[in-house]
């Protein structure tokens, strides 16, 4: 974890909400010069901080409505930092908690050099990343509908329906349900699935066109990995954004949730913690990529079998995911394609 340690004349902590923001500004000696609740209107905020804009830093916790504040500060030339929500324990651990107290604590953390930093994702790529995340959400919704049809068939003890995720496998599906009400329910699911498929096909094409304009080289490097296609490649690309923001490969695999942080005290181990700290989308992408890499890949399957015999199936896949994360780090850093022989070396 990195902390914000730069010195300023004024430190502005904001407890940010959708329609209101509690602003606390401290001077260099820790005195409160402003402590006020205002609306989330840019003009109101700029008017409030106007006397203190010289050498001011603005900080807020990473929550859903920080985009506009980060963009406003960037346009106005004001230093802005984003706080890592899970690390900001000082805000949530007090006896009393309200917006006024929280804004003051954020300002104190800024001034004291204890403000845990989250990444301020660049404005130019932010919308594409969010659209890609929305695409993944819609895919999960479609999968829930497919699972519901399968479960309905199980309820009525019907024969196995097969791989109905494929449109070609759905022919005559409705006729298998004799109850007209049940048939209508399955029909509604199928119509919704078909709508999702049409929507997703267009959306994926548009996302690929955008990515080809924004980062064609990085996408081509990621697609050089066996099993990584356009979707996994785009997920990795936009969730990483820039490999340069990770000084070491250890920082990168930790961000991807590919390692288990250990809890130690006085030389004793107390298990693992911090499983939720990191990027869940990258953890999913690397896990999926390893499964797809193994399909039809006999040399890698042999390596996986050796790891499974030693560690078990789950840990074997985790080891391969961790190794793939390290490979992607050096691929993007050195701008080289995937090398399977080097990837399998030492497994």
mmCIF file of C-alpha atoms in Angstrom:
data_model
loop_
_atom_site.group_PDB
_atom_site.id
_atom_site.type_symbol
_atom_site.label_atom_id
_atom_site.label_comp_id
_atom_site.label_asym_id
_atom_site.label_seq_id
_atom_site.Cartn_x
_atom_site.Cartn_y
_atom_site.Cartn_z
ATOM 1 C CA UNK A 1 0.000 0.000 0.000
ATOM 2 C CA UNK A 2 1.244 3.484 -0.904
ATOM 3 C CA UNK A 3 0.447 6.567 1.160
ATOM 4 C CA UNK A 4 0.231 10.216 0.146
ATOM 5 C CA UNK A 5 3.165 12.029 1.756
ATOM 6 C CA UNK A 6 3.507 15.307 -0.174
ATOM 7 C CA UNK A 7 3.425 18.536 1.817
ATOM 8 C CA UNK A 8 0.892 21.292 1.099
ATOM 9 C CA UNK A 9 -0.308 24.517 2.688
ATOM 10 C CA UNK A 10 -3.892 23.217 2.880
ATOM 11 C CA UNK A 11 -5.464 19.750 3.045
ATOM 12 C CA UNK A 12 -9.063 19.233 1.944
ATOM 13 C CA UNK A 13 -10.874 16.088 3.094
ATOM 14 C CA UNK A 14 -14.267 15.361 1.565
ATOM 15 C CA UNK A 15 -16.926 12.911 2.667
ATOM 16 C CA UNK A 16 -18.622 12.553 -0.694
ATOM 17 C CA UNK A 17 -22.203 11.491 -1.426
ATOM 18 C CA UNK A 18 -24.462 11.645 -4.456
ATOM 19 C CA UNK A 19 -26.173 14.928 -3.559
ATOM 20 C CA UNK A 20 -24.022 16.376 -0.757
ATOM 21 C CA UNK A 21 -20.399 16.618 0.318
ATOM 22 C CA UNK A 22 -18.954 17.513 3.718
ATOM 23 C CA UNK A 23 -15.763 19.516 3.196
ATOM 24 C CA UNK A 24 -13.027 19.961 5.805
ATOM 25 C CA UNK A 25 -9.908 22.035 5.083
ATOM 26 C CA UNK A 26 -6.917 22.025 7.428
ATOM 27 C CA UNK A 27 -3.947 24.363 7.267
ATOM 28 C CA UNK A 28 -0.334 23.202 7.544
ATOM 29 C CA UNK A 29 -0.429 23.180 11.377
ATOM 30 C CA UNK A 30 -3.659 21.161 11.555
ATOM 31 C CA UNK A 31 -6.131 23.953 12.301
ATOM 32 C CA UNK A 32 -9.607 23.694 10.768
ATOM 33 C CA UNK A 33 -10.207 26.640 8.443
ATOM 34 C CA UNK A 34 -13.339 25.300 6.705
ATOM 35 C CA UNK A 35 -15.816 22.660 7.852
ATOM 36 C CA UNK A 36 -19.047 22.799 5.902
ATOM 37 C CA UNK A 37 -21.673 20.627 4.228
ATOM 38 C CA UNK A 38 -22.424 21.735 0.653
ATOM 39 C CA UNK A 39 -24.245 20.421 -2.409
ATOM 40 C CA UNK A 40 -22.363 18.492 -5.089
ATOM 41 C CA UNK A 41 -22.295 21.409 -7.513
ATOM 42 C CA UNK A 42 -18.897 22.274 -9.016
ATOM 43 C CA UNK A 43 -19.463 26.038 -8.710
ATOM 44 C CA UNK A 44 -20.352 25.769 -5.032
ATOM 45 C CA UNK A 45 -17.259 23.659 -4.305
ATOM 46 C CA UNK A 46 -14.908 25.946 -6.238
ATOM 47 C CA UNK A 47 -16.319 28.995 -4.483
ATOM 48 C CA UNK A 48 -15.731 27.386 -1.080
ATOM 49 C CA UNK A 49 -12.078 26.452 -1.709
ATOM 50 C CA UNK A 50 -11.172 29.612 -3.657
ATOM 51 C CA UNK A 51 -9.233 31.319 -0.790
ATOM 52 C CA UNK A 52 -7.138 28.155 -0.254
ATOM 53 C CA UNK A 53 -6.425 26.951 -3.793
ATOM 54 C CA UNK A 54 -2.727 27.796 -3.590
ATOM 55 C CA UNK A 55 -0.927 24.548 -2.645
ATOM 56 C CA UNK A 56 -4.193 22.696 -1.872
ATOM 57 C CA UNK A 57 -4.708 18.937 -2.118
ATOM 58 C CA UNK A 58 -8.181 17.382 -2.277
ATOM 59 C CA UNK A 59 -8.845 13.845 -1.082
ATOM 60 C CA UNK A 60 -11.931 11.644 -0.867
ATOM 61 C CA UNK A 61 -12.723 7.986 -0.317
ATOM 62 C CA UNK A 62 -13.108 5.750 -3.351
ATOM 63 C CA UNK A 63 -16.858 5.363 -3.781
ATOM 64 C CA UNK A 64 -19.218 5.440 -6.744
ATOM 65 C CA UNK A 65 -19.459 9.220 -7.325
ATOM 66 C CA UNK A 66 -15.799 10.299 -7.351
ATOM 67 C CA UNK A 67 -15.503 10.636 -11.153
ATOM 68 C CA UNK A 68 -16.838 14.179 -11.450
ATOM 69 C CA UNK A 69 -14.726 15.471 -8.555
ATOM 70 C CA UNK A 70 -11.505 13.999 -9.973
ATOM 71 C CA UNK A 71 -12.260 15.464 -13.416
ATOM 72 C CA UNK A 72 -13.111 18.873 -11.929
ATOM 73 C CA UNK A 73 -9.842 19.013 -9.994
ATOM 74 C CA UNK A 74 -7.889 17.952 -13.093
ATOM 75 C CA UNK A 75 -9.525 20.697 -15.189
ATOM 76 C CA UNK A 76 -8.870 23.308 -12.489
ATOM 77 C CA UNK A 77 -5.262 22.258 -11.878
ATOM 78 C CA UNK A 78 -5.938 21.159 -8.281
ATOM 79 C CA UNK A 79 -4.094 18.169 -6.806
ATOM 80 C CA UNK A 80 -6.501 15.270 -6.233
ATOM 81 C CA UNK A 81 -5.966 11.927 -4.480
ATOM 82 C CA UNK A 82 -8.306 8.983 -4.062
ATOM 83 C CA UNK A 83 -8.443 6.972 -0.839
ATOM 84 C CA UNK A 84 -8.485 3.184 -0.782
ATOM 85 C CA UNK A 85 -11.809 2.350 0.888
ATOM 86 C CA UNK A 86 -10.746 -0.921 2.543
ATOM 87 C CA UNK A 87 -7.578 0.615 3.980
ATOM 88 C CA UNK A 88 -9.201 3.708 5.434
ATOM 89 C CA UNK A 89 -9.952 1.998 8.755
ATOM 90 C CA UNK A 90 -9.483 5.232 10.696
ATOM 91 C CA UNK A 91 -12.762 6.533 9.256
ATOM 92 C CA UNK A 92 -14.850 3.501 10.171
ATOM 93 C CA UNK A 93 -13.299 2.524 13.498
ATOM 94 C CA UNK A 94 -14.288 5.470 15.701
ATOM 95 C CA UNK A 95 -16.871 5.496 18.491
ATOM 96 C CA UNK A 96 -19.008 8.026 16.635
ATOM 97 C CA UNK A 97 -19.374 8.295 12.873
ATOM 98 C CA UNK A 98 -20.987 10.961 10.731
ATOM 99 C CA UNK A 99 -20.129 13.018 7.653
ATOM 100 C CA UNK A 100 -18.556 15.829 9.659
ATOM 101 C CA UNK A 101 -16.246 13.477 11.565
ATOM 102 C CA UNK A 102 -15.357 11.510 8.435
ATOM 103 C CA UNK A 103 -14.368 14.587 6.427
ATOM 104 C CA UNK A 104 -12.111 15.757 9.275
ATOM 105 C CA UNK A 105 -10.450 12.338 9.525
ATOM 106 C CA UNK A 106 -9.773 12.298 5.790
ATOM 107 C CA UNK A 107 -8.113 15.716 6.030
ATOM 108 C CA UNK A 108 -6.047 14.547 9.032
ATOM 109 C CA UNK A 109 -4.906 11.445 7.147
ATOM 110 C CA UNK A 110 -3.857 13.634 4.228
ATOM 111 C CA UNK A 111 -1.878 15.992 6.428
ATOM 112 C CA UNK A 112 -0.247 13.197 8.448
ATOM 113 C CA UNK A 113 0.984 11.190 5.460
ATOM 114 C CA UNK A 114 -1.293 8.250 6.292
ATOM 115 C CA UNK A 115 -3.784 8.609 3.431
ATOM 116 C CA UNK A 116 -3.884 5.211 1.577
ATOM 117 C CA UNK A 117 -3.886 5.759 -2.157
ATOM 118 C CA UNK A 118 -6.214 4.174 -4.691
ATOM 119 C CA UNK A 119 -5.643 4.541 -8.423
ATOM 120 C CA UNK A 120 -7.307 7.456 -10.196
ATOM 121 C CA UNK A 121 -8.236 5.773 -13.456
ATOM 122 C CA UNK A 122 -7.643 8.030 -16.503
ATOM 123 C CA UNK A 123 -10.678 9.861 -17.807
ATOM 124 C CA UNK A 124 -9.984 8.883 -21.442
ATOM 125 C CA UNK A 125 -10.333 5.132 -20.813
ATOM 126 C CA UNK A 126 -12.731 5.130 -17.876
ATOM 127 C CA UNK A 127 -15.973 4.962 -19.859
ATOM 128 C CA UNK A 128 -14.719 2.058 -21.993
ATOM 129 C CA UNK A 129 -13.712 0.105 -18.897
ATOM 130 C CA UNK A 130 -17.127 0.696 -17.332
ATOM 131 C CA UNK A 131 -18.907 -0.360 -20.537
ATOM 132 C CA UNK A 132 -16.851 -3.570 -20.603
ATOM 133 C CA UNK A 133 -17.784 -4.265 -16.979
ATOM 134 C CA UNK A 134 -21.429 -3.702 -17.903
ATOM 135 C CA UNK A 135 -21.061 -6.191 -20.738
ATOM 136 C CA UNK A 136 -19.791 -8.801 -18.277
ATOM 137 C CA UNK A 137 -22.753 -8.074 -15.992
ATOM 138 C CA UNK A 138 -25.185 -8.714 -18.863
ATOM 139 C CA UNK A 139 -23.437 -11.985 -19.717
ATOM 140 C CA UNK A 140 -23.925 -13.159 -16.141
ATOM 141 C CA UNK A 141 -27.622 -12.257 -16.337
ATOM 142 C CA UNK A 142 -27.951 -14.285 -19.533
ATOM 143 C CA UNK A 143 -26.233 -17.225 -17.827
ATOM 144 C CA UNK A 144 -28.713 -17.021 -14.941
ATOM 145 C CA UNK A 145 -31.588 -17.385 -17.404
ATOM 146 C CA UNK A 146 -29.969 -20.415 -19.036
ATOM 147 C CA UNK A 147 -29.445 -21.972 -15.602
ATOM 148 C CA UNK A 148 -33.095 -21.273 -14.748
ATOM 149 C CA UNK A 149 -34.266 -23.219 -17.810
ATOM 150 C CA UNK A 150 -32.019 -26.139 -16.879
ATOM 151 C CA UNK A 151 -33.298 -26.085 -13.291
ATOM 152 C CA UNK A 152 -36.913 -25.996 -14.496
ATOM 153 C CA UNK A 153 -36.301 -29.127 -16.567
ATOM 154 C CA UNK A 154 -34.843 -30.812 -13.488
ATOM 155 C CA UNK A 155 -37.907 -29.870 -11.420
ATOM 156 C CA UNK A 156 -40.178 -31.757 -13.839
ATOM 157 C CA UNK A 157 -37.736 -34.672 -14.298
ATOM 158 C CA UNK A 158 -37.273 -34.026 -18.002
ATOM 159 C CA UNK A 159 -34.371 -35.458 -20.025
ATOM 160 C CA UNK A 160 -31.111 -33.513 -20.053
ATOM 161 C CA UNK A 161 -31.549 -30.471 -22.290
ATOM 162 C CA UNK A 162 -27.959 -30.350 -23.513
ATOM 163 C CA UNK A 163 -25.856 -27.260 -24.146
ATOM 164 C CA UNK A 164 -28.669 -24.782 -24.620
ATOM 165 C CA UNK A 165 -26.227 -21.887 -24.281
ATOM 166 C CA UNK A 166 -25.678 -22.475 -28.002
ATOM 167 C CA UNK A 167 -28.620 -21.219 -30.132
ATOM 168 C CA UNK A 168 -28.381 -24.283 -32.398
ATOM 169 C CA UNK A 169 -29.112 -26.586 -29.426
ATOM 170 C CA UNK A 170 -32.460 -24.929 -28.593
ATOM 171 C CA UNK A 171 -34.513 -26.325 -31.458
ATOM 172 C CA UNK A 172 -37.694 -27.922 -30.129
ATOM 173 C CA UNK A 173 -36.856 -26.912 -26.567
ATOM 174 C CA UNK A 174 -40.299 -25.519 -25.753
ATOM 175 C CA UNK A 175 -42.030 -28.734 -26.840
ATOM 176 C CA UNK A 176 -40.303 -30.613 -24.030
ATOM 177 C CA UNK A 177 -42.402 -28.708 -21.466
ATOM 178 C CA UNK A 178 -45.975 -30.044 -21.588
ATOM 179 C CA UNK A 179 -47.483 -27.728 -18.971
ATOM 180 C CA UNK A 180 -48.569 -24.563 -20.865
ATOM 181 C CA UNK A 181 -47.743 -22.238 -17.945
ATOM 182 C CA UNK A 182 -44.277 -23.728 -17.536
ATOM 183 C CA UNK A 183 -43.791 -23.552 -21.308
ATOM 184 C CA UNK A 184 -44.680 -19.853 -21.233
ATOM 185 C CA UNK A 185 -42.176 -19.238 -18.439
ATOM 186 C CA UNK A 186 -39.396 -20.928 -20.417
ATOM 187 C CA UNK A 187 -40.444 -18.992 -23.526
ATOM 188 C CA UNK A 188 -40.014 -15.711 -21.641
ATOM 189 C CA UNK A 189 -36.508 -16.828 -20.611
ATOM 190 C CA UNK A 190 -35.631 -17.745 -24.197
ATOM 191 C CA UNK A 191 -36.881 -14.446 -25.612
ATOM 192 C CA UNK A 192 -34.824 -12.538 -23.032
ATOM 193 C CA UNK A 193 -31.757 -14.659 -23.814
ATOM 194 C CA UNK A 194 -32.125 -13.957 -27.524
ATOM 195 C CA UNK A 195 -32.386 -10.223 -26.819
ATOM 196 C CA UNK A 196 -29.240 -10.372 -24.680
ATOM 197 C CA UNK A 197 -27.379 -12.228 -27.449
ATOM 198 C CA UNK A 198 -28.240 -9.604 -30.064
ATOM 199 C CA UNK A 199 -27.337 -6.775 -27.710
ATOM 200 C CA UNK A 200 -24.053 -8.386 -26.638
ATOM 201 C CA UNK A 201 -22.957 -9.143 -30.204
ATOM 202 C CA UNK A 202 -23.264 -5.470 -31.148
ATOM 203 C CA UNK A 203 -21.703 -4.296 -27.901
ATOM 204 C CA UNK A 204 -18.686 -6.607 -28.212
ATOM 205 C CA UNK A 205 -18.047 -5.467 -31.766
ATOM 206 C CA UNK A 206 -18.162 -1.815 -30.687
ATOM 207 C CA UNK A 207 -15.825 -2.475 -27.750
ATOM 208 C CA UNK A 208 -13.327 -4.182 -30.034
ATOM 209 C CA UNK A 209 -13.381 -1.238 -32.445
ATOM 210 C CA UNK A 210 -12.730 1.185 -29.583
ATOM 211 C CA UNK A 211 -9.890 -0.952 -28.234
ATOM 212 C CA UNK A 212 -8.244 -1.210 -31.656
ATOM 213 C CA UNK A 213 -8.052 2.582 -31.678
ATOM 214 C CA UNK A 214 -6.930 3.062 -28.087
ATOM 215 C CA UNK A 215 -4.448 0.217 -27.485
ATOM 216 C CA UNK A 216 -3.981 -2.077 -30.512
ATOM 217 C CA UNK A 217 -0.447 -3.224 -29.615
ATOM 218 C CA UNK A 218 -1.273 -4.222 -26.036
ATOM 219 C CA UNK A 219 -4.413 -6.062 -27.168
ATOM 220 C CA UNK A 220 -2.417 -8.015 -29.777
ATOM 221 C CA UNK A 221 0.170 -8.979 -27.145
ATOM 222 C CA UNK A 222 -2.493 -10.266 -24.772
ATOM 223 C CA UNK A 223 -4.247 -12.213 -27.551
ATOM 224 C CA UNK A 224 -0.949 -14.003 -28.256
ATOM 225 C CA UNK A 225 -1.686 -16.056 -25.116
ATOM 226 C CA UNK A 226 -3.301 -19.350 -26.084
ATOM 227 C CA UNK A 227 -6.948 -19.215 -25.028
ATOM 228 C CA UNK A 228 -7.132 -15.442 -24.582
ATOM 229 C CA UNK A 229 -9.506 -13.942 -27.118
ATOM 230 C CA UNK A 230 -10.915 -10.482 -27.583
ATOM 231 C CA UNK A 231 -13.057 -10.427 -24.425
ATOM 232 C CA UNK A 232 -10.440 -11.667 -21.952
ATOM 233 C CA UNK A 233 -7.843 -9.536 -23.709
ATOM 234 C CA UNK A 234 -9.950 -6.401 -23.343
ATOM 235 C CA UNK A 235 -10.782 -7.161 -19.699
ATOM 236 C CA UNK A 236 -7.082 -7.541 -18.865
ATOM 237 C CA UNK A 237 -6.149 -4.488 -20.888
ATOM 238 C CA UNK A 238 -8.633 -2.046 -19.385
ATOM 239 C CA UNK A 239 -8.379 -3.329 -15.820
ATOM 240 C CA UNK A 240 -4.573 -3.018 -15.933
ATOM 241 C CA UNK A 241 -4.639 0.274 -17.905
ATOM 242 C CA UNK A 242 -0.862 0.863 -17.652
ATOM 243 C CA UNK A 243 1.652 -1.703 -16.468
ATOM 244 C CA UNK A 244 3.976 1.170 -15.558
ATOM 245 C CA UNK A 245 1.885 1.908 -12.463
ATOM 246 C CA UNK A 246 3.212 -1.318 -10.900
ATOM 247 C CA UNK A 247 6.887 -0.898 -9.913
ATOM 248 C CA UNK A 248 7.363 -4.631 -9.317
ATOM 249 C CA UNK A 249 5.779 -7.839 -10.539
ATOM 250 C CA UNK A 250 4.897 -8.617 -6.904
ATOM 251 C CA UNK A 251 2.763 -5.477 -6.789
ATOM 252 C CA UNK A 252 0.963 -6.539 -9.952
ATOM 253 C CA UNK A 253 0.090 -10.104 -8.904
ATOM 254 C CA UNK A 254 -1.048 -8.793 -5.522
ATOM 255 C CA UNK A 255 -3.345 -6.293 -7.261
ATOM 256 C CA UNK A 256 -4.736 -9.173 -9.371
ATOM 257 C CA UNK A 257 -5.569 -11.206 -6.212
ATOM 258 C CA UNK A 258 -3.205 -13.947 -7.362
ATOM 259 C CA UNK A 259 -1.373 -14.232 -4.029
ATOM 260 C CA UNK A 260 -2.494 -14.902 -0.453
ATOM 261 C CA UNK A 261 -1.120 -12.273 1.962
ATOM 262 C CA UNK A 262 0.069 -13.893 5.173
ATOM 263 C CA UNK A 263 -0.641 -12.615 8.682
ATOM 264 C CA UNK A 264 2.395 -12.831 10.952
ATOM 265 C CA UNK A 265 3.280 -11.619 14.420
ATOM 266 C CA UNK A 266 6.333 -12.421 16.542
ATOM 267 C CA UNK A 267 7.467 -14.977 13.989
ATOM 268 C CA UNK A 268 4.168 -16.860 14.066
ATOM 269 C CA UNK A 269 1.774 -17.293 11.168
ATOM 270 C CA UNK A 270 -1.935 -16.630 11.711
ATOM 271 C CA UNK A 271 -3.249 -17.609 8.290
ATOM 272 C CA UNK A 272 -4.134 -15.345 5.392
ATOM 273 C CA UNK A 273 -6.075 -12.109 4.993
ATOM 274 C CA UNK A 274 -6.829 -9.419 2.438
ATOM 275 C CA UNK A 275 -8.543 -11.711 -0.079
ATOM 276 C CA UNK A 276 -10.949 -8.938 -1.106
ATOM 277 C CA UNK A 277 -8.251 -6.315 -1.612
ATOM 278 C CA UNK A 278 -7.378 -6.115 -5.289
ATOM 279 C CA UNK A 279 -9.090 -6.263 -8.646
ATOM 280 C CA UNK A 280 -11.796 -8.949 -8.813
ATOM 281 C CA UNK A 281 -12.141 -8.566 -12.603
ATOM 282 C CA UNK A 282 -8.476 -9.435 -13.178
ATOM 283 C CA UNK A 283 -8.700 -12.381 -10.805
ATOM 284 C CA UNK A 284 -11.601 -13.722 -12.856
ATOM 285 C CA UNK A 285 -9.831 -13.042 -16.171
ATOM 286 C CA UNK A 286 -6.635 -14.881 -15.230
ATOM 287 C CA UNK A 287 -8.606 -17.823 -13.838
ATOM 288 C CA UNK A 288 -10.621 -18.108 -17.059
ATOM 289 C CA UNK A 289 -7.499 -17.702 -19.206
ATOM 290 C CA UNK A 290 -5.759 -20.640 -17.514
ATOM 291 C CA UNK A 291 -8.781 -22.919 -18.043
ATOM 292 C CA UNK A 292 -8.894 -21.988 -21.741
ATOM 293 C CA UNK A 293 -5.128 -22.387 -22.125
ATOM 294 C CA UNK A 294 -5.376 -25.982 -20.911
ATOM 295 C CA UNK A 295 -7.902 -27.019 -23.588
ATOM 296 C CA UNK A 296 -6.103 -29.177 -26.148
ATOM 297 C CA UNK A 297 -2.718 -28.125 -24.749
ATOM 298 C CA UNK A 298 -1.105 -31.472 -23.877
ATOM 299 C CA UNK A 299 2.268 -30.132 -22.642
ATOM 300 C CA UNK A 300 0.531 -27.727 -20.270
ATOM 301 C CA UNK A 301 -1.965 -30.396 -19.221
ATOM 302 C CA UNK A 302 0.956 -32.612 -18.188
ATOM 303 C CA UNK A 303 2.361 -29.783 -16.093
ATOM 304 C CA UNK A 304 -1.045 -29.210 -14.523
ATOM 305 C CA UNK A 305 -1.335 -32.902 -13.688
ATOM 306 C CA UNK A 306 2.036 -32.820 -11.939
ATOM 307 C CA UNK A 307 0.958 -29.807 -9.884
ATOM 308 C CA UNK A 308 -2.391 -31.469 -9.094
ATOM 309 C CA UNK A 309 -0.663 -34.592 -7.770
ATOM 310 C CA UNK A 310 1.445 -32.453 -5.456
ATOM 311 C CA UNK A 311 -0.943 -29.667 -4.377
ATOM 312 C CA UNK A 312 -4.484 -30.630 -5.400
ATOM 313 C CA UNK A 313 -6.632 -29.387 -8.287
ATOM 314 C CA UNK A 314 -7.594 -25.984 -6.868
ATOM 315 C CA UNK A 315 -4.103 -24.960 -5.859
ATOM 316 C CA UNK A 316 -2.660 -26.232 -9.140
ATOM 317 C CA UNK A 317 -4.916 -23.854 -11.083
ATOM 318 C CA UNK A 318 -4.058 -21.042 -8.643
ATOM 319 C CA UNK A 319 -0.335 -21.612 -9.261
ATOM 320 C CA UNK A 320 -0.844 -21.470 -13.023
ATOM 321 C CA UNK A 321 -2.963 -18.293 -12.696
ATOM 322 C CA UNK A 322 -0.231 -16.664 -10.609
ATOM 323 C CA UNK A 323 2.391 -17.679 -13.154
ATOM 324 C CA UNK A 324 0.281 -16.309 -16.013
ATOM 325 C CA UNK A 325 -0.087 -13.016 -14.132
ATOM 326 C CA UNK A 326 3.701 -12.732 -13.864
ATOM 327 C CA UNK A 327 4.027 -13.566 -17.567
ATOM 328 C CA UNK A 328 1.537 -10.841 -18.546
ATOM 329 C CA UNK A 329 3.420 -8.301 -16.432
ATOM 330 C CA UNK A 330 6.690 -8.874 -18.290
ATOM 331 C CA UNK A 331 4.931 -9.182 -21.661
ATOM 332 C CA UNK A 332 3.416 -5.712 -21.322
ATOM 333 C CA UNK A 333 6.504 -4.220 -19.696
ATOM 334 C CA UNK A 334 8.909 -5.510 -22.368
ATOM 335 C CA UNK A 335 6.378 -5.433 -25.250
ATOM 336 C CA UNK A 336 6.921 -9.091 -26.209
ATOM 337 C CA UNK A 337 4.378 -11.802 -27.114
ATOM 338 C CA UNK A 338 3.600 -14.835 -24.984
ATOM 339 C CA UNK A 339 6.211 -17.623 -24.900
ATOM 340 C CA UNK A 340 4.717 -20.920 -23.716
ATOM 341 C CA UNK A 341 8.097 -22.660 -23.351
ATOM 342 C CA UNK A 342 9.292 -19.944 -21.006
ATOM 343 C CA UNK A 343 5.949 -20.019 -19.200
ATOM 344 C CA UNK A 344 6.236 -23.773 -18.476
ATOM 345 C CA UNK A 345 9.890 -23.633 -17.499
ATOM 346 C CA UNK A 346 10.374 -24.493 -13.839
ATOM 347 C CA UNK A 347 6.829 -25.783 -13.225
#
